[in-house]
Amino acid sequence: MEDADISPDGNQSSGNSEVDSEPEEASASASERALRAASLARRGSRVAGEASHGGSSIERALADLDMEHYDDSDEDPAMGVLGANPGMAALKHPEKDPYFEGARGGADDAGSDSDADSEAGALTLQENDRLILAVRNEDDVSHLEMWVYEPQDARGPANLFVHHSILLPAFPLAVAWLDCNPRGGVAPGNYCAVASYEPGIELWDLDVVDAVEPVATLGGADYAAARDLQVEDIPFSGGKKKSKGKSKNKGAPEVAVRPGSHEDAVLGLSWNRLVRNVLASGSADETVKVWDVTTQQATNTLKHHKDKVQAVAWNGTEASVLLTGGFDKRACLVDVRSPKSVQEWKLPADVEALAWNPSQPTSFVVSCEDGAVLCFDARQGAKSSPIFATKAHSKATCVVAFSPGIPNLLLTGSTDKKLKLWDVADPSAITLVASQDLSVGAVFSAGFCGDAPLLVAAGGAGGTVAVWDSAADDGVAALASQRSPDVLAAAQAFYGEEAEE
């Protein structure tokens, strides 16, 4: 396994639901599929060619990541960690495997009358199950995976497994959960936006197992228009009729993107929880776009960055305020209602991640490629000094996220393989509360569970997902008991301390 990028936002909206197992009907014609494959192959060749030039950003990034040593671990697995190697699927009691007859999450102890009943039982989600979204690439094949974390309870010990996966057409770079149905309607659903090296953003229905096509795509290559220009077979020759003589064009040409689309890889996504049909994206084409997912149209294109845009984040209280960060070593703040007015803050290195502090809605943190984490107050205006700055990690800090239930508890994650929890309530004396190696390799993505504010999920270069019950750490428990005792009590009950032995 090469890497896993995760989003812990895919929380189940209701208990005892059963995921629809009917696959979607494939809508693309054979010629369109062939055209898409040819375009992807050509794009891959171009990317590979760029990477082969000495001193390229991709080559330098791979050297910095030191992939050969990511699986090395200097520490023993710690308490409260589930999914750490070896063997996240290895169970102390094999009879409790969820795929065995009579196991939790599967058929009942009396057995099942058919394989279909057993499979349906394994797909059934319980009220306390927590869902995690991960994108993973292995042997040049990419997947979107929905993981299920079952907490310890009377049914058995904690368990973590892949519920179902979806094959993706391109290498994934970012993922964002959303509840807005791209096909319209006000009822909340269970959807996911996936960004990749392709310029399009795919929207998938997570309640459909074995889906073969996204429900919608934002931008991307205009295969339909290219197909209309095609006269004979693929590869076609620029929309012109093939001459009787020898063809001068031996390969498929580049397929143009749809109007309003990004023109390069999409690196970052952020769903607007206050305006549910709105999604923001940042791209290697140096632009930020604001999308209406119900119409699949870009409503704004922002061009205030001078290099690749790595991260975007909507403010949690002001629906029109968007934070962006890029490889131009700047964090920028813009109100999309007046996009020409942009505030900016210069940073010591390229931006890796951004996060707003829910306890202080005008405050945000930015993490950088050099491991630094800086905090700014937007009220102090553009180019103001940071409220605090710290060298959080020895390598790139790829993750910053605040606990939704413990005020000023900040999570950071890095390619140095560490996850850290910080108390940032006092900017003059921020404190490291806990540190953990989840044995996922270099940490690429991590976050808190919205329904369990002390539960952390992470994915990394090891190609797997792990869950950290941070309430098991004495320092975290002490901080939580001071600031949110009700959250701590609920967490301890949820994590199974009161479960039957």
Coordinates of C-alpha atoms in Angstrom, one line a residue:
M1 CA 0.0 0.0 0.0
E2 CA 1.4 3.4 -0.9
D3 CA -0.8 6.0 0.9
A4 CA -4.1 6.8 2.5
D5 CA -5.8 10.2 2.8
I6 CA -8.7 10.3 5.1
S7 CA -11.7 12.4 6.0
P8 CA -13.4 11.6 9.3
D9 CA -16.5 13.7 8.4
G10 CA -18.6 10.9 6.9
N11 CA -20.6 10.3 10.1
Q12 CA -23.7 8.3 9.9
S13 CA -26.9 10.3 10.2
S14 CA -29.1 7.6 11.6
G15 CA -28.7 4.3 13.2
N16 CA -29.5 0.8 12.0
S17 CA -29.5 1.9 8.3
E18 CA -28.6 -0.5 5.6
V19 CA -26.5 0.6 2.6
D20 CA -28.0 0.2 -0.8
S21 CA -26.2 -2.6 -2.6
E22 CA -27.7 -1.9 -6.1
P23 CA -24.9 -0.6 -8.5
E24 CA -25.5 2.5 -10.6
E25 CA -26.1 2.1 -14.3
A26 CA -23.0 2.9 -16.3
S27 CA -23.9 5.8 -18.5
A28 CA -20.7 6.3 -20.6
S29 CA -20.6 4.7 -24.1
A30 CA -17.8 2.4 -25.1
S31 CA -16.2 5.2 -27.2
E32 CA -16.4 7.7 -24.4
R33 CA -14.7 5.2 -22.0
A34 CA -11.9 4.6 -24.5
L35 CA -11.4 8.3 -25.1
R36 CA -11.2 8.8 -21.3
A37 CA -8.6 6.1 -21.0
A38 CA -6.5 7.5 -23.8
S39 CA -6.7 11.0 -22.3
L40 CA -5.6 9.7 -18.9
A41 CA -2.7 7.7 -20.4
R42 CA -1.6 10.9 -22.2
R43 CA -1.9 13.0 -19.0
G44 CA 0.1 10.3 -17.1
S45 CA 2.8 10.4 -19.7
R46 CA 3.1 14.1 -19.4
V47 CA 3.3 14.1 -15.6
A48 CA 5.9 11.3 -15.7
G49 CA 7.9 13.4 -18.2
E50 CA 7.8 16.4 -16.0
A51 CA 8.9 14.4 -13.0
S52 CA 11.9 13.0 -14.9
H53 CA 13.5 16.4 -15.2
G54 CA 16.2 17.1 -12.6
G55 CA 15.2 19.4 -9.8
S56 CA 11.5 19.1 -10.4
S57 CA 9.1 19.8 -7.5
I58 CA 7.8 16.2 -7.6
E59 CA 11.3 14.7 -7.5
R60 CA 12.3 16.9 -4.5
A61 CA 9.1 16.1 -2.7
L62 CA 9.7 12.4 -3.1
A63 CA 13.2 12.8 -1.8
D64 CA 12.0 14.7 1.2
L65 CA 9.4 12.1 2.0
D66 CA 12.1 9.3 2.2
M67 CA 9.6 6.6 1.3
E68 CA 12.0 3.8 1.9
H69 CA 11.9 4.4 5.6
Y70 CA 8.3 5.3 6.3
D71 CA 7.3 1.9 7.5
D72 CA 10.0 1.9 10.2
S73 CA 8.6 2.5 13.6
D74 CA 10.7 3.3 16.7
E75 CA 7.8 2.9 19.2
D76 CA 5.6 0.2 20.4
P77 CA 1.8 0.4 19.7
A78 CA 0.2 2.6 22.3
M79 CA -2.9 2.4 24.4
G80 CA -6.0 3.7 22.7
V81 CA -4.8 3.0 19.2
L82 CA -6.8 0.7 16.9
G83 CA -5.7 -0.1 13.4
A84 CA -1.9 0.2 14.0
N85 CA 0.3 -2.4 12.3
P86 CA 0.6 -5.3 12.5
G87 CA -2.8 -6.5 11.3
M88 CA -5.6 -4.1 11.9
A89 CA -7.9 -6.9 11.0
A90 CA -6.3 -9.4 13.3
L91 CA -8.6 -10.3 16.2
K92 CA -7.7 -11.8 19.5
H93 CA -10.9 -13.9 19.3
P94 CA -11.4 -15.0 15.6
E95 CA -15.0 -15.9 16.3
K96 CA -15.7 -12.2 16.7
D97 CA -14.6 -11.4 13.2
P98 CA -17.5 -9.3 11.7
Y99 CA -17.4 -11.5 8.6
F100 CA -17.9 -14.8 10.5
E101 CA -21.4 -16.1 11.2
G102 CA -22.8 -14.8 14.5
A103 CA -20.2 -12.0 14.8
R104 CA -21.1 -8.4 15.7
G105 CA -22.2 -6.5 12.7
G106 CA -23.0 -9.8 10.9
A107 CA -25.7 -12.4 11.2
D108 CA -27.1 -13.4 14.5
D109 CA -25.9 -16.3 16.6
A110 CA -28.7 -18.6 15.2
G111 CA -27.1 -18.4 11.8
S112 CA -28.3 -17.1 8.5
D113 CA -30.5 -18.9 6.0
S114 CA -28.6 -17.6 3.0
D115 CA -25.4 -15.9 1.9
A116 CA -27.4 -12.9 0.9
D117 CA -28.7 -12.5 4.4
S118 CA -25.2 -12.8 5.8
E119 CA -23.9 -10.2 3.4
A120 CA -26.8 -7.8 4.1
G121 CA -26.1 -8.2 7.9
A122 CA -22.4 -7.3 7.4
L123 CA -23.5 -4.1 5.5
T124 CA -25.9 -3.0 8.3
L125 CA -24.6 0.0 10.3
Q126 CA -25.4 0.4 14.0
E127 CA -26.2 3.6 15.8
N128 CA -22.8 3.9 17.4
D129 CA -20.7 3.1 14.3
R130 CA -18.4 5.8 13.2
L131 CA -17.6 6.2 9.5
I132 CA -14.3 7.3 8.0
L133 CA -13.6 8.2 4.4
A134 CA -10.2 7.3 3.0
V135 CA -8.7 7.4 -0.5
R136 CA -5.9 5.0 -1.2
N137 CA -3.6 4.1 -4.1
E138 CA -1.9 0.6 -4.4
D139 CA -0.1 -0.7 -7.4
D140 CA -1.4 2.3 -9.5
V141 CA -5.0 1.4 -8.6
S142 CA -6.9 4.0 -6.6
H143 CA -9.9 3.5 -4.3
L144 CA -12.3 5.5 -2.2
E145 CA -13.0 3.5 0.9
M146 CA -15.6 3.8 3.6
W147 CA -14.2 2.4 6.9
V148 CA -16.3 1.6 9.9
Y149 CA -15.1 2.0 13.5
E150 CA -17.1 -0.1 16.0
P151 CA -16.4 1.0 19.6
Q152 CA -16.0 -1.5 22.4
D153 CA -19.4 -2.4 23.9
A154 CA -21.3 -5.4 25.1
R155 CA -21.1 -7.0 21.6
G156 CA -17.3 -7.2 21.7
P157 CA -14.0 -5.3 21.5
A158 CA -13.4 -2.3 19.3
N159 CA -13.2 -3.1 15.6
L160 CA -12.1 -1.3 12.4
F161 CA -12.7 -2.5 8.9
V162 CA -13.5 -1.5 5.3
H163 CA -17.3 -1.4 4.7
H164 CA -17.0 -1.0 1.0
S165 CA -14.8 0.6 -1.6
I166 CA -15.2 2.4 -4.9
L167 CA -12.7 2.2 -7.8
L168 CA -11.4 5.7 -8.8
P169 CA -10.2 6.6 -12.3
A170 CA -7.3 8.8 -11.2
F171 CA -4.8 9.2 -8.3
P172 CA -6.8 10.9 -5.5
L173 CA -5.4 14.0 -3.7
A174 CA -8.2 15.3 -1.5
V175 CA -11.6 14.2 -0.2
A176 CA -14.5 16.1 1.4
W177 CA -17.7 14.7 2.8
L178 CA -21.0 16.6 2.2
D179 CA -24.7 16.0 2.8
C180 CA -26.1 17.9 -0.2
N181 CA -27.6 15.8 -3.0
P182 CA -26.0 16.9 -6.3
R183 CA -29.2 15.8 -8.0
G184 CA -31.3 18.3 -6.0
G185 CA -33.6 18.0 -3.1
V186 CA -33.4 19.3 0.5
A187 CA -33.1 16.0 2.3
P188 CA -29.6 15.4 3.6
G189 CA -27.7 12.5 2.1
N190 CA -24.3 10.9 2.3
Y191 CA -22.0 12.1 -0.4
C192 CA -18.3 12.6 -1.0
A193 CA -16.2 14.9 -3.3
V194 CA -13.0 13.5 -4.6
A195 CA -10.2 15.6 -6.1
S196 CA -7.3 14.1 -8.1
Y197 CA -4.6 14.7 -10.7
E198 CA -7.5 15.2 -13.1
P199 CA -9.1 18.7 -13.3
G200 CA -12.5 17.4 -12.5
I201 CA -14.0 16.8 -9.0
E202 CA -16.1 13.7 -8.7
L203 CA -19.2 13.5 -6.4
W204 CA -20.0 10.0 -5.2
D205 CA -23.1 8.6 -3.4
L206 CA -21.6 6.7 -0.4
D207 CA -24.9 4.8 0.2
V208 CA -24.5 2.9 -3.1
V209 CA -22.2 -0.1 -2.8
D210 CA -20.3 -1.1 -6.0
A211 CA -21.0 2.3 -7.7
V212 CA -19.4 2.5 -11.1
E213 CA -19.9 6.2 -11.9
P214 CA -20.1 9.3 -9.8
V215 CA -23.5 11.0 -9.5
A216 CA -22.0 14.2 -10.9
T217 CA -18.6 15.8 -11.8
L218 CA -17.6 19.4 -11.3
G219 CA -15.6 20.5 -14.3
G220 CA -13.1 18.1 -15.8
A221 CA -12.5 16.9 -19.3
D222 CA -15.3 17.4 -21.8
Y223 CA -15.5 13.9 -23.2
A224 CA -19.0 14.4 -24.6
A225 CA -17.8 17.3 -26.7
A226 CA -14.7 15.4 -27.8
R227 CA -16.9 12.4 -28.7
D228 CA -19.1 14.6 -30.9
L229 CA -16.1 15.8 -32.8
Q230 CA -15.0 12.2 -33.4
V231 CA -15.5 11.0 -36.9
E232 CA -14.1 7.5 -36.9
D233 CA -12.4 5.3 -34.3
I234 CA -10.3 6.3 -31.3
P235 CA -7.7 7.7 -31.2
F236 CA -9.2 10.5 -33.3
S237 CA -7.3 13.2 -35.2
G238 CA -8.4 16.6 -33.8
G239 CA -12.0 16.2 -35.0
K240 CA -11.0 16.0 -38.7
K241 CA -11.8 13.1 -41.0
K242 CA -9.0 10.7 -41.3
S243 CA -7.3 10.9 -44.7
K244 CA -6.8 7.9 -46.9
G245 CA -3.0 8.3 -46.5
K246 CA -0.9 7.5 -43.5
S247 CA -2.1 9.2 -40.3
K248 CA 0.2 11.9 -39.0
N249 CA -1.3 11.8 -35.5
K250 CA -0.6 8.5 -33.9
G251 CA -1.9 9.4 -30.5
A252 CA -5.1 10.8 -28.9
P253 CA -5.0 14.6 -28.6
E254 CA -5.6 16.4 -25.3
V255 CA -9.3 16.6 -24.4
A256 CA -10.5 20.1 -23.6
V257 CA -11.9 20.8 -20.2
R258 CA -15.5 21.9 -19.7
P259 CA -16.2 25.6 -19.4
G260 CA -15.5 26.9 -15.9
S261 CA -13.4 23.8 -15.0
H262 CA -10.0 23.8 -13.3
E263 CA -7.2 23.2 -15.8
D264 CA -4.9 21.1 -13.7
A265 CA -4.8 18.8 -10.6
V266 CA -7.2 19.8 -7.7
L267 CA -5.3 19.8 -4.4
G268 CA -7.7 20.9 -1.8
L269 CA -11.5 20.8 -1.0
S270 CA -13.8 22.4 1.6
W271 CA -17.5 21.9 2.0
N272 CA -19.5 24.9 3.3
R273 CA -21.7 23.6 6.1
L274 CA -23.7 26.8 6.3
V275 CA -24.6 26.9 2.6
R276 CA -24.9 23.2 1.9
N277 CA -24.8 23.3 -1.9
V278 CA -21.4 25.1 -1.9
L279 CA -18.0 23.6 -2.3
A280 CA -14.6 25.3 -2.6
S281 CA -11.6 23.9 -4.4
G282 CA -7.9 24.9 -4.8
S283 CA -5.8 23.8 -7.8
A284 CA -2.4 23.5 -9.3
D285 CA -3.7 25.9 -11.9
E286 CA -3.2 28.6 -9.3
T287 CA -7.0 29.3 -8.9
V288 CA -9.7 28.8 -6.3
K289 CA -13.2 28.0 -7.4
V290 CA -16.5 28.1 -5.7
W291 CA -19.0 25.5 -6.9
D292 CA -22.7 25.0 -6.7
V293 CA -22.9 21.2 -6.5
T294 CA -26.6 21.1 -7.5
T295 CA -25.9 22.8 -10.8
Q296 CA -22.3 21.6 -11.2
Q297 CA -21.3 25.1 -12.1
A298 CA -18.5 27.3 -10.8
T299 CA -20.0 30.5 -9.4
N300 CA -16.6 32.2 -8.6
T301 CA -13.1 31.8 -9.9
L302 CA -10.5 33.5 -7.6
K303 CA -7.0 34.3 -9.0
H304 CA -5.3 35.9 -6.0
H305 CA -2.6 33.2 -5.7
K306 CA 0.7 33.2 -7.7
D307 CA 1.4 29.5 -7.4
K308 CA -0.4 26.2 -6.7
V309 CA -3.3 26.4 -4.2
Q310 CA -2.8 23.6 -1.6
A311 CA -5.6 24.2 0.9
V312 CA -9.0 25.9 1.3
A313 CA -11.3 26.3 4.4
W314 CA -14.7 28.0 4.9
N315 CA -15.3 29.9 8.1
G316 CA -17.6 28.2 10.5
T317 CA -19.8 31.2 11.3
E318 CA -19.4 33.6 8.3
A319 CA -20.7 31.6 5.3
S320 CA -19.0 33.8 2.6
V321 CA -15.6 34.0 4.2
L322 CA -13.0 31.6 2.7
L323 CA -9.4 31.0 3.7
T324 CA -6.9 29.8 1.1
G325 CA -3.2 28.9 1.2
G326 CA -0.7 28.0 -1.5
F327 CA 2.9 27.3 -2.6
D328 CA 3.4 31.1 -2.9
K329 CA 3.9 31.1 0.9
R330 CA 0.8 33.1 1.5
A331 CA -2.4 32.6 3.4
C332 CA -5.3 34.7 2.0
L333 CA -8.7 35.7 3.3
V334 CA -11.5 36.6 0.9
D335 CA -15.2 37.3 1.1
V336 CA -16.6 35.6 -2.0
R337 CA -19.3 38.4 -2.2
S338 CA -16.5 40.9 -3.0
P339 CA -13.6 38.7 -4.3
K340 CA -11.4 41.5 -5.4
S341 CA -10.7 42.5 -1.7
V342 CA -8.1 40.0 -0.4
Q343 CA -6.2 40.1 2.8
E344 CA -2.9 38.2 2.9
W345 CA -0.3 36.9 5.4
K346 CA 3.2 35.9 4.4
L347 CA 4.5 32.6 5.8
P348 CA 8.0 31.0 6.2
A349 CA 7.3 28.1 3.8
D350 CA 4.7 26.6 1.4
V351 CA 1.3 26.1 3.0
E352 CA 0.3 22.5 3.8
A353 CA -3.1 22.9 5.7
L354 CA -5.5 25.5 7.2
A355 CA -8.1 25.4 10.0
W356 CA -10.4 27.9 11.7
N357 CA -10.7 27.8 15.5
P358 CA -14.4 27.1 16.3
S359 CA -13.9 28.5 19.8
Q360 CA -12.6 31.8 18.3
P361 CA -14.2 32.2 14.9
T362 CA -11.9 35.0 13.8
S363 CA -8.7 33.0 14.6
F364 CA -7.1 30.5 12.2
V365 CA -4.0 28.4 12.1
V366 CA -1.8 27.6 9.1
S367 CA 0.8 24.7 8.9
C368 CA 3.8 24.8 6.6
E369 CA 6.2 22.6 4.8
D370 CA 9.0 23.3 7.3
G371 CA 6.9 22.0 10.2
A372 CA 5.8 25.4 11.5
V373 CA 2.3 26.1 12.7
L374 CA 1.2 29.8 12.9
C375 CA -2.0 31.4 14.3
F376 CA -3.4 34.7 13.1
D377 CA -6.4 36.8 14.1
A378 CA -8.3 38.1 11.1
R379 CA -9.5 41.1 13.0
Q380 CA -5.9 42.5 13.2
G381 CA -5.9 42.8 9.4
A382 CA -3.6 41.8 6.6
K383 CA 0.1 41.3 7.2
S384 CA -0.4 41.3 11.0
S385 CA 2.0 39.3 13.1
P386 CA 1.0 35.8 14.2
I387 CA -0.6 35.4 17.6
F388 CA 1.7 32.4 18.1
A389 CA 4.1 30.4 16.0
T390 CA 5.7 27.1 16.9
K391 CA 7.9 24.4 15.3
A392 CA 5.3 21.7 15.8
H393 CA 7.1 18.9 13.9
S394 CA 10.5 18.2 12.4
K395 CA 9.1 17.7 8.9
A396 CA 6.1 19.0 6.9
T397 CA 3.0 19.5 9.1
C398 CA 0.2 18.2 6.8
V399 CA -2.6 18.3 9.3
V400 CA -4.2 21.0 11.5
A401 CA -7.6 20.4 13.0
F402 CA -9.5 21.6 16.1
S403 CA -11.6 19.3 18.3
P404 CA -15.3 20.1 17.9
G405 CA -16.0 19.5 21.6
I406 CA -12.9 20.5 23.5
P407 CA -12.2 24.3 23.2
N408 CA -8.7 25.2 21.9
L409 CA -7.5 21.6 21.5
L410 CA -5.5 21.5 18.3
L411 CA -4.4 18.4 16.4
T412 CA -1.3 18.4 14.2
G413 CA 0.1 15.6 12.0
S414 CA 3.3 15.3 10.0
T415 CA 5.4 13.3 7.6
D416 CA 7.6 12.7 10.7
K417 CA 4.9 10.1 11.5
K418 CA 3.7 11.9 14.6
L419 CA 0.2 13.1 15.7
K420 CA 0.2 15.7 18.4
L421 CA -2.4 17.4 20.5
W422 CA -1.8 21.0 21.7
D423 CA -3.5 23.3 24.2
V424 CA -3.6 26.7 22.4
A425 CA -5.9 28.5 24.8
D426 CA -3.0 30.8 26.0
P427 CA -1.2 32.0 22.8
S428 CA 1.8 33.1 24.9
A429 CA 2.3 29.5 26.3
I430 CA 0.9 26.8 24.0
T431 CA 1.3 23.4 25.5
L432 CA 1.9 19.9 24.0
V433 CA -0.7 17.7 25.6
A434 CA 0.0 14.3 23.9
S435 CA 2.0 12.8 21.1
Q436 CA 1.3 9.5 19.3
D437 CA 2.7 7.4 16.4
L438 CA -0.2 5.4 14.9
S439 CA 2.1 3.3 12.7
V440 CA 0.5 4.6 9.5
G441 CA 3.8 6.0 8.2
A442 CA 4.0 9.6 7.2
V443 CA 0.7 11.2 8.3
F444 CA -1.0 12.8 5.3
S445 CA -4.4 13.4 6.8
A446 CA -6.2 13.2 10.1
G447 CA -9.1 14.6 12.0
F448 CA -11.6 14.4 14.9
C449 CA -14.9 12.6 14.7
G450 CA -17.7 15.2 14.8
D451 CA -19.9 12.9 17.0
A452 CA -17.0 11.8 19.3
P453 CA -14.8 14.9 19.8
L454 CA -11.9 12.9 21.3
L455 CA -11.7 10.2 18.7
V456 CA -9.0 10.8 16.0
A457 CA -8.7 9.0 12.7
A458 CA -5.5 9.2 10.6
G459 CA -4.2 7.9 7.3
G460 CA -0.7 7.9 5.8
A461 CA 2.0 6.5 3.6
G462 CA 1.5 3.0 5.0
G463 CA -1.7 2.8 3.1
T464 CA -3.9 2.1 6.1
V465 CA -6.2 3.9 8.5
A466 CA -5.8 4.0 12.3
V467 CA -8.1 5.3 15.1
W468 CA -6.7 6.9 18.3
D469 CA -8.9 7.1 21.4
S470 CA -7.2 10.2 22.8
A471 CA -9.4 10.1 25.9
A472 CA -7.2 7.2 27.1
D473 CA -4.3 9.6 27.4
D474 CA -4.1 11.1 31.0
G475 CA -3.1 14.6 29.8
V476 CA -6.0 14.7 27.3
A477 CA -8.5 13.4 29.9
A478 CA -7.3 16.0 32.4
L479 CA -7.7 18.9 29.9
A480 CA -11.1 17.6 28.8
S481 CA -12.3 17.2 32.4
Q482 CA -11.6 20.9 33.0
R483 CA -13.1 22.4 29.8
S484 CA -15.8 19.9 28.8
P485 CA -16.5 17.3 31.5
D486 CA -19.7 16.3 29.8
V487 CA -17.8 15.5 26.6
L488 CA -15.3 13.5 28.5
A489 CA -18.0 11.5 30.3
A490 CA -19.8 10.8 27.0
A491 CA -16.5 9.8 25.4
Q492 CA -15.6 7.4 28.2
A493 CA -19.0 5.8 28.0
F494 CA -18.8 5.6 24.2
Y495 CA -15.3 4.1 24.1
G496 CA -16.6 1.2 26.2
E497 CA -15.3 1.7 29.7
E498 CA -18.8 0.8 30.9
A499 CA -19.1 -2.2 28.6
E500 CA -19.5 -5.7 29.9
E501 CA -16.3 -7.7 30.1

